[in-house]
Amino acid sequence: MERARARDADAFELLVEEHLAGIHRIAVAIVGPADAMDVTQDTFVAAWQQLPRLRNADAFAGWLRRIGVNAARQWLRRTRRRREWGSLEENQGPMVDASEGQRDFRTAVEARALIEPAIERLTPDQRAILALHYTLGYSIADAADALDIRVGTAKSRLNAALRSLRSAIDPAAADGEAEAEIEATS
């Protein structure tokens, strides 16, 4: 870490190799697989530029995670074109119909067609909290830390994101369910 902070590119490359997969997962979860490599690269460029200012070397992982989340949010704000968005589990194969034990491609396609437009309408902040909490499994407190916001703000953004998704998918079911979900995840 000290060598990297002293601008040793080889030492920084070791840090990149160690944290690349985690940063890429964050990028995929927030911006989608199509733009994840660009966001990952932006993250490490920003980290290289800001590394000499990092005071506590032990805080590197959290500091880098915040840079990654912010890079993803900025990417969403800069780009207005349609993006692919999905969970990490989605890349592990199609859904399985438990009743028949067969791969059910139709269900997966229909679910994606329903959820993608709803996710596209979320703000970058809402997408970030949703991705960190549900896709990456961060607790509300850890997601708030990664976003550098208060826990109450994280809960509020998650609530707003869930409400927006529910109203886009099924307007009748949206009322009252988001609040119960926030309480259950706290």
Short mmCIF file of N, CA and C in Angstrom, two decimals:
data_model
loop_
_atom_site.label_atom_id
_atom_site.label_comp_id
_atom_site.label_asym_id
_atom_site.label_seq_id
_atom_site.Cartn_x
_atom_site.Cartn_y
_atom_site.Cartn_z
N MET A 1 0.84 -1.20 0.00
CA MET A 1 0.00 0.00 0.00
C MET A 1 0.88 1.25 0.00
N GLU A 2 1.88 1.25 0.84
CA GLU A 2 2.76 2.44 0.91
C GLU A 2 3.48 2.68 -0.41
N ARG A 3 3.92 1.60 -1.05
CA ARG A 3 4.58 1.75 -2.35
C ARG A 3 3.61 2.30 -3.39
N ALA A 4 2.39 1.82 -3.36
CA ALA A 4 1.39 2.31 -4.31
C ALA A 4 1.10 3.79 -4.07
N ARG A 5 1.00 4.16 -2.81
CA ARG A 5 0.76 5.58 -2.50
C ARG A 5 1.93 6.45 -2.92
N ALA A 6 3.12 5.86 -2.99
CA ALA A 6 4.31 6.58 -3.45
C ALA A 6 4.44 6.54 -4.98
N ARG A 7 3.34 6.14 -5.68
CA ARG A 7 3.23 6.12 -7.14
C ARG A 7 3.98 4.97 -7.79
N ASP A 8 4.14 3.85 -7.10
CA ASP A 8 4.72 2.64 -7.68
C ASP A 8 3.61 1.91 -8.43
N ALA A 9 3.69 1.92 -9.76
CA ALA A 9 2.63 1.33 -10.60
C ALA A 9 2.52 -0.18 -10.39
N ASP A 10 3.64 -0.86 -10.17
CA ASP A 10 3.59 -2.30 -9.95
C ASP A 10 2.86 -2.63 -8.65
N ALA A 11 3.08 -1.86 -7.62
CA ALA A 11 2.39 -2.07 -6.35
C ALA A 11 0.89 -1.80 -6.52
N PHE A 12 0.55 -0.77 -7.27
CA PHE A 12 -0.86 -0.47 -7.49
C PHE A 12 -1.51 -1.58 -8.31
N GLU A 13 -0.79 -2.13 -9.26
CA GLU A 13 -1.33 -3.23 -10.06
C GLU A 13 -1.70 -4.43 -9.18
N LEU A 14 -0.92 -4.69 -8.16
CA LEU A 14 -1.25 -5.76 -7.22
C LEU A 14 -2.55 -5.46 -6.49
N LEU A 15 -2.75 -4.21 -6.11
CA LEU A 15 -4.01 -3.82 -5.46
C LEU A 15 -5.19 -3.97 -6.42
N VAL A 16 -4.97 -3.61 -7.68
CA VAL A 16 -6.02 -3.75 -8.69
C VAL A 16 -6.41 -5.22 -8.83
N GLU A 17 -5.42 -6.09 -8.94
CA GLU A 17 -5.70 -7.52 -9.08
C GLU A 17 -6.47 -8.05 -7.88
N GLU A 18 -6.15 -7.58 -6.71
CA GLU A 18 -6.81 -8.04 -5.48
C GLU A 18 -8.27 -7.59 -5.41
N HIS A 19 -8.57 -6.40 -5.89
CA HIS A 19 -9.90 -5.81 -5.73
C HIS A 19 -10.72 -5.75 -7.01
N LEU A 20 -10.18 -6.20 -8.11
CA LEU A 20 -10.85 -6.09 -9.41
C LEU A 20 -12.21 -6.79 -9.42
N ALA A 21 -12.29 -8.01 -8.97
CA ALA A 21 -13.55 -8.76 -9.03
C ALA A 21 -14.65 -8.07 -8.22
N GLY A 22 -14.33 -7.59 -7.03
CA GLY A 22 -15.33 -6.93 -6.19
C GLY A 22 -15.84 -5.64 -6.81
N ILE A 23 -14.94 -4.85 -7.35
CA ILE A 23 -15.35 -3.59 -7.99
C ILE A 23 -16.18 -3.88 -9.24
N HIS A 24 -15.79 -4.88 -9.99
CA HIS A 24 -16.55 -5.24 -11.19
C HIS A 24 -17.96 -5.71 -10.81
N ARG A 25 -18.11 -6.48 -9.74
CA ARG A 25 -19.44 -6.91 -9.29
C ARG A 25 -20.31 -5.72 -8.94
N ILE A 26 -19.73 -4.73 -8.27
CA ILE A 26 -20.48 -3.51 -7.94
C ILE A 26 -20.93 -2.82 -9.23
N ALA A 27 -20.02 -2.70 -10.18
CA ALA A 27 -20.35 -2.03 -11.45
C ALA A 27 -21.44 -2.78 -12.20
N VAL A 28 -21.35 -4.10 -12.28
CA VAL A 28 -22.38 -4.89 -12.96
C VAL A 28 -23.73 -4.70 -12.29
N ALA A 29 -23.72 -4.72 -10.96
CA ALA A 29 -24.97 -4.59 -10.22
C ALA A 29 -25.63 -3.24 -10.43
N ILE A 30 -24.85 -2.18 -10.59
CA ILE A 30 -25.43 -0.85 -10.69
C ILE A 30 -25.68 -0.42 -12.13
N VAL A 31 -24.71 -0.61 -13.02
CA VAL A 31 -24.88 -0.11 -14.39
C VAL A 31 -25.20 -1.21 -15.39
N GLY A 32 -25.02 -2.46 -15.03
CA GLY A 32 -25.28 -3.57 -15.93
C GLY A 32 -24.00 -4.07 -16.58
N PRO A 33 -24.07 -5.26 -17.14
CA PRO A 33 -22.86 -5.89 -17.68
C PRO A 33 -22.26 -5.17 -18.88
N ALA A 34 -23.08 -4.49 -19.67
CA ALA A 34 -22.57 -3.83 -20.87
C ALA A 34 -21.58 -2.70 -20.56
N ASP A 35 -21.80 -1.99 -19.45
CA ASP A 35 -20.96 -0.84 -19.12
C ASP A 35 -20.04 -1.09 -17.92
N ALA A 36 -20.10 -2.26 -17.35
CA ALA A 36 -19.37 -2.54 -16.11
C ALA A 36 -17.85 -2.40 -16.24
N MET A 37 -17.28 -2.85 -17.35
CA MET A 37 -15.83 -2.74 -17.50
C MET A 37 -15.39 -1.28 -17.57
N ASP A 38 -16.16 -0.45 -18.24
CA ASP A 38 -15.82 0.98 -18.31
C ASP A 38 -15.86 1.61 -16.93
N VAL A 39 -16.89 1.29 -16.16
CA VAL A 39 -17.01 1.83 -14.81
C VAL A 39 -15.89 1.30 -13.92
N THR A 40 -15.54 0.04 -14.07
CA THR A 40 -14.44 -0.55 -13.30
C THR A 40 -13.14 0.18 -13.62
N GLN A 41 -12.90 0.43 -14.88
CA GLN A 41 -11.69 1.15 -15.28
C GLN A 41 -11.71 2.57 -14.72
N ASP A 42 -12.83 3.25 -14.81
CA ASP A 42 -12.95 4.60 -14.25
C ASP A 42 -12.64 4.59 -12.75
N THR A 43 -13.09 3.55 -12.08
CA THR A 43 -12.86 3.44 -10.64
C THR A 43 -11.37 3.37 -10.33
N PHE A 44 -10.65 2.52 -11.03
CA PHE A 44 -9.23 2.36 -10.74
C PHE A 44 -8.40 3.56 -11.20
N VAL A 45 -8.82 4.23 -12.25
CA VAL A 45 -8.14 5.47 -12.66
C VAL A 45 -8.31 6.53 -11.57
N ALA A 46 -9.54 6.67 -11.08
CA ALA A 46 -9.79 7.65 -10.01
C ALA A 46 -9.03 7.28 -8.74
N ALA A 47 -8.98 5.99 -8.42
CA ALA A 47 -8.24 5.55 -7.23
C ALA A 47 -6.76 5.86 -7.36
N TRP A 48 -6.18 5.62 -8.53
CA TRP A 48 -4.77 5.92 -8.76
C TRP A 48 -4.51 7.41 -8.56
N GLN A 49 -5.40 8.24 -9.09
CA GLN A 49 -5.24 9.68 -8.98
C GLN A 49 -5.38 10.17 -7.54
N GLN A 50 -6.27 9.55 -6.77
CA GLN A 50 -6.56 10.01 -5.41
C GLN A 50 -5.77 9.28 -4.33
N LEU A 51 -5.08 8.21 -4.69
CA LEU A 51 -4.40 7.37 -3.70
C LEU A 51 -3.43 8.11 -2.78
N PRO A 52 -2.66 9.06 -3.27
CA PRO A 52 -1.75 9.76 -2.36
C PRO A 52 -2.47 10.49 -1.22
N ARG A 53 -3.75 10.80 -1.42
CA ARG A 53 -4.52 11.51 -0.39
C ARG A 53 -5.18 10.58 0.62
N LEU A 54 -5.12 9.26 0.38
CA LEU A 54 -5.70 8.31 1.33
C LEU A 54 -4.85 8.30 2.59
N ARG A 55 -5.46 8.66 3.71
CA ARG A 55 -4.71 8.78 4.96
C ARG A 55 -4.52 7.45 5.68
N ASN A 56 -5.56 6.63 5.69
CA ASN A 56 -5.53 5.38 6.42
C ASN A 56 -5.48 4.21 5.45
N ALA A 57 -4.33 3.58 5.32
CA ALA A 57 -4.17 2.48 4.38
C ALA A 57 -5.10 1.31 4.71
N ASP A 58 -5.48 1.14 5.96
CA ASP A 58 -6.37 0.06 6.36
C ASP A 58 -7.79 0.28 5.84
N ALA A 59 -8.11 1.49 5.46
CA ALA A 59 -9.45 1.81 4.96
C ALA A 59 -9.53 1.71 3.43
N PHE A 60 -8.51 1.18 2.81
CA PHE A 60 -8.44 1.14 1.35
C PHE A 60 -9.66 0.45 0.72
N ALA A 61 -10.06 -0.71 1.20
CA ALA A 61 -11.15 -1.47 0.57
C ALA A 61 -12.45 -0.66 0.58
N GLY A 62 -12.81 -0.09 1.70
CA GLY A 62 -14.03 0.71 1.79
C GLY A 62 -13.94 1.97 0.95
N TRP A 63 -12.77 2.59 0.97
CA TRP A 63 -12.53 3.80 0.18
C TRP A 63 -12.68 3.49 -1.31
N LEU A 64 -12.11 2.38 -1.76
CA LEU A 64 -12.19 1.98 -3.16
C LEU A 64 -13.63 1.62 -3.54
N ARG A 65 -14.34 0.96 -2.63
CA ARG A 65 -15.74 0.61 -2.88
C ARG A 65 -16.57 1.88 -3.08
N ARG A 66 -16.32 2.91 -2.26
CA ARG A 66 -17.05 4.18 -2.42
C ARG A 66 -16.75 4.82 -3.77
N ILE A 67 -15.48 4.77 -4.17
CA ILE A 67 -15.12 5.31 -5.48
C ILE A 67 -15.85 4.55 -6.58
N GLY A 68 -15.93 3.23 -6.45
CA GLY A 68 -16.63 2.40 -7.44
C GLY A 68 -18.11 2.72 -7.52
N VAL A 69 -18.74 2.84 -6.38
CA VAL A 69 -20.18 3.17 -6.36
C VAL A 69 -20.40 4.55 -6.96
N ASN A 70 -19.57 5.50 -6.60
CA ASN A 70 -19.71 6.86 -7.15
C ASN A 70 -19.45 6.88 -8.66
N ALA A 71 -18.47 6.10 -9.12
CA ALA A 71 -18.20 6.02 -10.56
C ALA A 71 -19.40 5.45 -11.29
N ALA A 72 -20.05 4.45 -10.71
CA ALA A 72 -21.24 3.86 -11.34
C ALA A 72 -22.39 4.86 -11.37
N ARG A 73 -22.59 5.56 -10.28
CA ARG A 73 -23.67 6.56 -10.24
C ARG A 73 -23.42 7.68 -11.25
N GLN A 74 -22.17 8.13 -11.34
CA GLN A 74 -21.83 9.17 -12.32
C GLN A 74 -22.03 8.66 -13.74
N TRP A 75 -21.69 7.40 -13.98
CA TRP A 75 -21.87 6.81 -15.30
C TRP A 75 -23.35 6.84 -15.68
N LEU A 76 -24.21 6.47 -14.74
CA LEU A 76 -25.64 6.48 -15.02
C LEU A 76 -26.13 7.89 -15.31
N ARG A 77 -25.60 8.85 -14.61
CA ARG A 77 -26.03 10.23 -14.83
C ARG A 77 -25.54 10.75 -16.18
N ARG A 78 -24.34 10.33 -16.60
CA ARG A 78 -23.77 10.78 -17.87
C ARG A 78 -24.42 10.11 -19.08
N THR A 79 -24.78 8.87 -18.93
CA THR A 79 -25.31 8.13 -20.07
C THR A 79 -26.81 7.99 -19.94
N ARG A 80 -27.49 8.31 -20.99
CA ARG A 80 -28.95 8.23 -20.98
C ARG A 80 -29.45 7.13 -21.92
N ARG A 81 -28.53 6.44 -22.58
CA ARG A 81 -28.97 5.37 -23.48
C ARG A 81 -29.44 4.15 -22.68
N ARG A 82 -30.16 3.31 -23.31
CA ARG A 82 -30.70 2.11 -22.66
C ARG A 82 -29.56 1.17 -22.28
N ARG A 83 -29.61 0.66 -21.06
CA ARG A 83 -28.59 -0.24 -20.57
C ARG A 83 -29.21 -1.58 -20.20
N GLU A 84 -28.38 -2.63 -20.30
CA GLU A 84 -28.77 -3.93 -19.75
C GLU A 84 -28.58 -3.87 -18.25
N TRP A 85 -29.49 -4.45 -17.54
CA TRP A 85 -29.35 -4.49 -16.08
C TRP A 85 -29.85 -5.83 -15.63
N GLY A 86 -29.14 -6.45 -14.72
CA GLY A 86 -29.59 -7.73 -14.21
C GLY A 86 -28.79 -8.12 -12.99
N SER A 87 -29.19 -9.17 -12.37
CA SER A 87 -28.49 -9.63 -11.18
C SER A 87 -27.33 -10.52 -11.57
N LEU A 88 -26.42 -10.72 -10.64
CA LEU A 88 -25.28 -11.59 -10.88
C LEU A 88 -25.74 -13.03 -11.08
N GLU A 89 -26.77 -13.45 -10.37
CA GLU A 89 -27.25 -14.81 -10.49
C GLU A 89 -27.79 -15.10 -11.89
N GLU A 90 -28.26 -14.06 -12.57
CA GLU A 90 -28.83 -14.24 -13.89
C GLU A 90 -27.81 -14.82 -14.86
N ASN A 91 -26.55 -14.52 -14.67
CA ASN A 91 -25.51 -15.02 -15.56
C ASN A 91 -25.13 -16.46 -15.28
N GLN A 92 -25.72 -17.08 -14.27
CA GLN A 92 -25.41 -18.45 -13.94
C GLN A 92 -26.29 -19.43 -14.70
N GLY A 93 -27.21 -18.94 -15.50
CA GLY A 93 -28.05 -19.82 -16.29
C GLY A 93 -29.51 -19.44 -16.15
N PRO A 94 -30.34 -20.06 -16.96
CA PRO A 94 -31.75 -19.73 -16.94
C PRO A 94 -32.45 -20.28 -15.70
N MET A 95 -33.65 -19.75 -15.47
CA MET A 95 -34.44 -20.18 -14.33
C MET A 95 -34.92 -21.61 -14.55
N VAL A 96 -35.19 -22.31 -13.47
CA VAL A 96 -35.65 -23.69 -13.55
C VAL A 96 -37.08 -23.75 -13.04
N ASP A 97 -37.94 -24.42 -13.78
CA ASP A 97 -39.31 -24.64 -13.35
C ASP A 97 -39.31 -25.85 -12.42
N ALA A 98 -39.54 -25.61 -11.12
CA ALA A 98 -39.44 -26.68 -10.14
C ALA A 98 -40.48 -27.77 -10.36
N SER A 99 -41.65 -27.41 -10.90
CA SER A 99 -42.69 -28.42 -11.07
C SER A 99 -42.34 -29.43 -12.15
N GLU A 100 -41.65 -29.00 -13.17
CA GLU A 100 -41.30 -29.91 -14.25
C GLU A 100 -39.81 -30.21 -14.29
N GLY A 101 -39.01 -29.46 -13.55
CA GLY A 101 -37.57 -29.68 -13.55
C GLY A 101 -36.90 -29.29 -14.85
N GLN A 102 -37.57 -28.51 -15.69
CA GLN A 102 -37.01 -28.09 -16.96
C GLN A 102 -36.68 -26.61 -16.91
N ARG A 103 -35.74 -26.21 -17.75
CA ARG A 103 -35.38 -24.80 -17.83
C ARG A 103 -36.54 -24.03 -18.46
N ASP A 104 -36.95 -22.97 -17.79
CA ASP A 104 -38.10 -22.22 -18.25
C ASP A 104 -37.63 -20.87 -18.79
N PHE A 105 -37.26 -20.86 -20.06
CA PHE A 105 -36.75 -19.65 -20.68
C PHE A 105 -37.83 -18.59 -20.80
N ARG A 106 -39.05 -19.02 -21.09
CA ARG A 106 -40.13 -18.06 -21.26
C ARG A 106 -40.34 -17.22 -20.00
N THR A 107 -40.33 -17.86 -18.84
CA THR A 107 -40.52 -17.14 -17.58
C THR A 107 -39.40 -16.13 -17.38
N ALA A 108 -38.17 -16.53 -17.66
CA ALA A 108 -37.03 -15.62 -17.48
C ALA A 108 -37.14 -14.42 -18.42
N VAL A 109 -37.51 -14.65 -19.66
CA VAL A 109 -37.64 -13.57 -20.64
C VAL A 109 -38.78 -12.64 -20.25
N GLU A 110 -39.91 -13.21 -19.84
CA GLU A 110 -41.05 -12.38 -19.44
C GLU A 110 -40.73 -11.54 -18.21
N ALA A 111 -40.04 -12.15 -17.24
CA ALA A 111 -39.67 -11.41 -16.03
C ALA A 111 -38.73 -10.27 -16.37
N ARG A 112 -37.76 -10.53 -17.21
CA ARG A 112 -36.81 -9.49 -17.59
C ARG A 112 -37.50 -8.37 -18.36
N ALA A 113 -38.42 -8.72 -19.25
CA ALA A 113 -39.15 -7.71 -20.03
C ALA A 113 -40.00 -6.84 -19.12
N LEU A 114 -40.45 -7.38 -18.02
CA LEU A 114 -41.27 -6.62 -17.08
C LEU A 114 -40.43 -5.72 -16.18
N ILE A 115 -39.30 -6.23 -15.71
CA ILE A 115 -38.51 -5.51 -14.70
C ILE A 115 -37.56 -4.47 -15.32
N GLU A 116 -37.01 -4.74 -16.49
CA GLU A 116 -36.02 -3.81 -17.07
C GLU A 116 -36.54 -2.39 -17.26
N PRO A 117 -37.71 -2.21 -17.85
CA PRO A 117 -38.20 -0.83 -18.01
C PRO A 117 -38.42 -0.14 -16.66
N ALA A 118 -38.85 -0.90 -15.67
CA ALA A 118 -39.07 -0.32 -14.35
C ALA A 118 -37.75 0.12 -13.73
N ILE A 119 -36.71 -0.66 -13.90
CA ILE A 119 -35.39 -0.32 -13.35
C ILE A 119 -34.80 0.87 -14.08
N GLU A 120 -35.02 0.94 -15.38
CA GLU A 120 -34.51 2.06 -16.17
C GLU A 120 -35.05 3.40 -15.68
N ARG A 121 -36.25 3.39 -15.09
CA ARG A 121 -36.86 4.63 -14.61
C ARG A 121 -36.33 5.07 -13.25
N LEU A 122 -35.61 4.21 -12.55
CA LEU A 122 -35.07 4.58 -11.24
C LEU A 122 -33.96 5.62 -11.39
N THR A 123 -33.80 6.43 -10.36
CA THR A 123 -32.68 7.38 -10.36
C THR A 123 -31.38 6.60 -10.12
N PRO A 124 -30.23 7.16 -10.46
CA PRO A 124 -28.97 6.47 -10.18
C PRO A 124 -28.81 6.12 -8.70
N ASP A 125 -29.24 7.00 -7.81
CA ASP A 125 -29.12 6.72 -6.38
C ASP A 125 -30.01 5.54 -5.97
N GLN A 126 -31.22 5.47 -6.54
CA GLN A 126 -32.11 4.36 -6.23
C GLN A 126 -31.56 3.05 -6.79
N ARG A 127 -31.03 3.09 -8.00
CA ARG A 127 -30.44 1.88 -8.59
C ARG A 127 -29.26 1.41 -7.77
N ALA A 128 -28.45 2.35 -7.29
CA ALA A 128 -27.27 1.98 -6.52
C ALA A 128 -27.66 1.28 -5.21
N ILE A 129 -28.61 1.84 -4.47
CA ILE A 129 -28.99 1.22 -3.20
C ILE A 129 -29.65 -0.13 -3.44
N LEU A 130 -30.47 -0.23 -4.46
CA LEU A 130 -31.13 -1.49 -4.79
C LEU A 130 -30.10 -2.55 -5.16
N ALA A 131 -29.14 -2.18 -5.99
CA ALA A 131 -28.11 -3.13 -6.42
C ALA A 131 -27.23 -3.57 -5.25
N LEU A 132 -26.81 -2.62 -4.44
CA LEU A 132 -25.95 -2.97 -3.31
C LEU A 132 -26.66 -3.89 -2.33
N HIS A 133 -27.92 -3.57 -2.03
CA HIS A 133 -28.63 -4.34 -1.01
C HIS A 133 -29.13 -5.68 -1.54
N TYR A 134 -29.78 -5.70 -2.68
CA TYR A 134 -30.39 -6.94 -3.15
C TYR A 134 -29.47 -7.78 -4.03
N THR A 135 -28.75 -7.16 -4.94
CA THR A 135 -27.90 -7.94 -5.83
C THR A 135 -26.62 -8.38 -5.15
N LEU A 136 -25.99 -7.47 -4.41
CA LEU A 136 -24.72 -7.80 -3.77
C LEU A 136 -24.87 -8.26 -2.32
N GLY A 137 -26.05 -8.13 -1.77
CA GLY A 137 -26.31 -8.63 -0.42
C GLY A 137 -25.77 -7.78 0.71
N TYR A 138 -25.49 -6.51 0.45
CA TYR A 138 -25.01 -5.62 1.51
C TYR A 138 -26.15 -5.36 2.49
N SER A 139 -25.81 -5.24 3.75
CA SER A 139 -26.80 -4.79 4.73
C SER A 139 -27.11 -3.32 4.41
N ILE A 140 -28.19 -2.82 4.99
CA ILE A 140 -28.53 -1.40 4.78
C ILE A 140 -27.38 -0.52 5.26
N ALA A 141 -26.80 -0.87 6.41
CA ALA A 141 -25.70 -0.07 6.96
C ALA A 141 -24.48 -0.10 6.05
N ASP A 142 -24.14 -1.28 5.51
CA ASP A 142 -22.99 -1.38 4.61
C ASP A 142 -23.24 -0.65 3.29
N ALA A 143 -24.47 -0.74 2.79
CA ALA A 143 -24.81 -0.02 1.56
C ALA A 143 -24.73 1.49 1.80
N ALA A 144 -25.22 1.93 2.95
CA ALA A 144 -25.14 3.35 3.29
C ALA A 144 -23.69 3.80 3.35
N ASP A 145 -22.85 2.98 3.95
CA ASP A 145 -21.42 3.30 4.03
C ASP A 145 -20.79 3.38 2.63
N ALA A 146 -21.13 2.43 1.76
CA ALA A 146 -20.59 2.44 0.40
C ALA A 146 -21.05 3.66 -0.38
N LEU A 147 -22.26 4.14 -0.07
CA LEU A 147 -22.79 5.33 -0.75
C LEU A 147 -22.41 6.62 -0.04
N ASP A 148 -21.80 6.48 1.14
CA ASP A 148 -21.40 7.62 1.96
C ASP A 148 -22.62 8.47 2.34
N ILE A 149 -23.68 7.78 2.78
CA ILE A 149 -24.90 8.44 3.23
C ILE A 149 -25.30 7.85 4.58
N ARG A 150 -26.25 8.47 5.23
CA ARG A 150 -26.76 7.97 6.50
C ARG A 150 -27.67 6.77 6.27
N VAL A 151 -27.80 5.93 7.29
CA VAL A 151 -28.63 4.74 7.20
C VAL A 151 -30.08 5.12 6.90
N GLY A 152 -30.58 6.16 7.53
CA GLY A 152 -31.95 6.60 7.27
C GLY A 152 -32.15 7.02 5.82
N THR A 153 -31.16 7.66 5.25
CA THR A 153 -31.24 8.06 3.84
C THR A 153 -31.24 6.83 2.95
N ALA A 154 -30.42 5.84 3.30
CA ALA A 154 -30.37 4.60 2.53
C ALA A 154 -31.73 3.90 2.57
N LYS A 155 -32.34 3.84 3.75
CA LYS A 155 -33.66 3.22 3.88
C LYS A 155 -34.70 3.97 3.04
N SER A 156 -34.62 5.29 3.07
CA SER A 156 -35.56 6.11 2.31
C SER A 156 -35.40 5.87 0.81
N ARG A 157 -34.16 5.82 0.33
CA ARG A 157 -33.93 5.59 -1.10
C ARG A 157 -34.37 4.18 -1.50
N LEU A 158 -34.11 3.20 -0.64
CA LEU A 158 -34.53 1.84 -0.94
C LEU A 158 -36.05 1.76 -0.98
N ASN A 159 -36.69 2.40 -0.04
CA ASN A 159 -38.15 2.44 0.00
C ASN A 159 -38.70 3.06 -1.28
N ALA A 160 -38.14 4.18 -1.69
CA ALA A 160 -38.60 4.86 -2.90
C ALA A 160 -38.37 3.99 -4.14
N ALA A 161 -37.23 3.31 -4.20
CA ALA A 161 -36.93 2.43 -5.33
C ALA A 161 -37.92 1.27 -5.39
N LEU A 162 -38.19 0.65 -4.25
CA LEU A 162 -39.12 -0.48 -4.22
C LEU A 162 -40.54 -0.03 -4.60
N ARG A 163 -40.92 1.13 -4.11
CA ARG A 163 -42.24 1.66 -4.45
C ARG A 163 -42.36 1.92 -5.94
N SER A 164 -41.32 2.51 -6.49
CA SER A 164 -41.33 2.80 -7.92
C SER A 164 -41.39 1.51 -8.74
N LEU A 165 -40.61 0.51 -8.35
CA LEU A 165 -40.64 -0.76 -9.07
C LEU A 165 -42.00 -1.42 -8.97
N ARG A 166 -42.54 -1.44 -7.76
CA ARG A 166 -43.85 -2.08 -7.57
C ARG A 166 -44.95 -1.37 -8.34
N SER A 167 -44.93 -0.05 -8.34
CA SER A 167 -45.98 0.66 -9.06
C SER A 167 -45.84 0.49 -10.57
N ALA A 168 -44.61 0.33 -11.05
CA ALA A 168 -44.41 0.11 -12.48
C ALA A 168 -44.83 -1.30 -12.90
N ILE A 169 -44.64 -2.25 -12.00
CA ILE A 169 -44.96 -3.64 -12.32
C ILE A 169 -46.43 -3.96 -12.04
N ASP A 170 -46.90 -3.54 -10.87
CA ASP A 170 -48.28 -3.82 -10.47
C ASP A 170 -48.77 -2.68 -9.58
N PRO A 171 -49.37 -1.67 -10.15
CA PRO A 171 -49.78 -0.49 -9.38
C PRO A 171 -50.64 -0.82 -8.16
N ALA A 172 -51.47 -1.83 -8.23
CA ALA A 172 -52.35 -2.17 -7.11
C ALA A 172 -51.58 -2.76 -5.94
N ALA A 173 -50.48 -3.46 -6.21
CA ALA A 173 -49.71 -4.11 -5.15
C ALA A 173 -48.69 -3.18 -4.51
N ALA A 174 -48.47 -2.03 -5.08
CA ALA A 174 -47.40 -1.14 -4.60
C ALA A 174 -47.68 -0.54 -3.24
N ASP A 175 -48.92 -0.29 -2.91
CA ASP A 175 -49.27 0.38 -1.67
C ASP A 175 -48.97 -0.48 -0.45
N GLY A 176 -48.17 0.05 0.45
CA GLY A 176 -47.92 -0.58 1.74
C GLY A 176 -46.87 -1.66 1.76
N GLU A 177 -46.50 -2.26 0.64
CA GLU A 177 -45.54 -3.36 0.66
C GLU A 177 -44.10 -2.88 0.86
N ALA A 178 -43.75 -1.74 0.33
CA ALA A 178 -42.36 -1.26 0.42
C ALA A 178 -41.98 -1.00 1.87
N GLU A 179 -42.88 -0.43 2.65
CA GLU A 179 -42.57 -0.16 4.05
C GLU A 179 -42.30 -1.45 4.82
N ALA A 180 -43.09 -2.47 4.57
CA ALA A 180 -42.89 -3.75 5.23
C ALA A 180 -41.56 -4.37 4.82
N GLU A 181 -41.17 -4.20 3.58
CA GLU A 181 -39.90 -4.74 3.09
C GLU A 181 -38.71 -4.07 3.77
N ILE A 182 -38.77 -2.76 3.94
CA ILE A 182 -37.69 -2.02 4.60
C ILE A 182 -37.55 -2.50 6.03
N GLU A 183 -38.63 -2.64 6.73
CA GLU A 183 -38.59 -3.11 8.12
C GLU A 183 -38.01 -4.50 8.20
N ALA A 184 -38.35 -5.37 7.26
CA ALA A 184 -37.87 -6.74 7.28
C ALA A 184 -36.38 -6.82 7.00
N THR A 185 -35.81 -5.88 6.21
CA THR A 185 -34.40 -5.93 5.86
C THR A 185 -33.51 -5.19 6.83
N SER A 186 -34.08 -4.45 7.76
CA SER A 186 -33.28 -3.63 8.67
C SER A 186 -32.58 -4.45 9.71
#
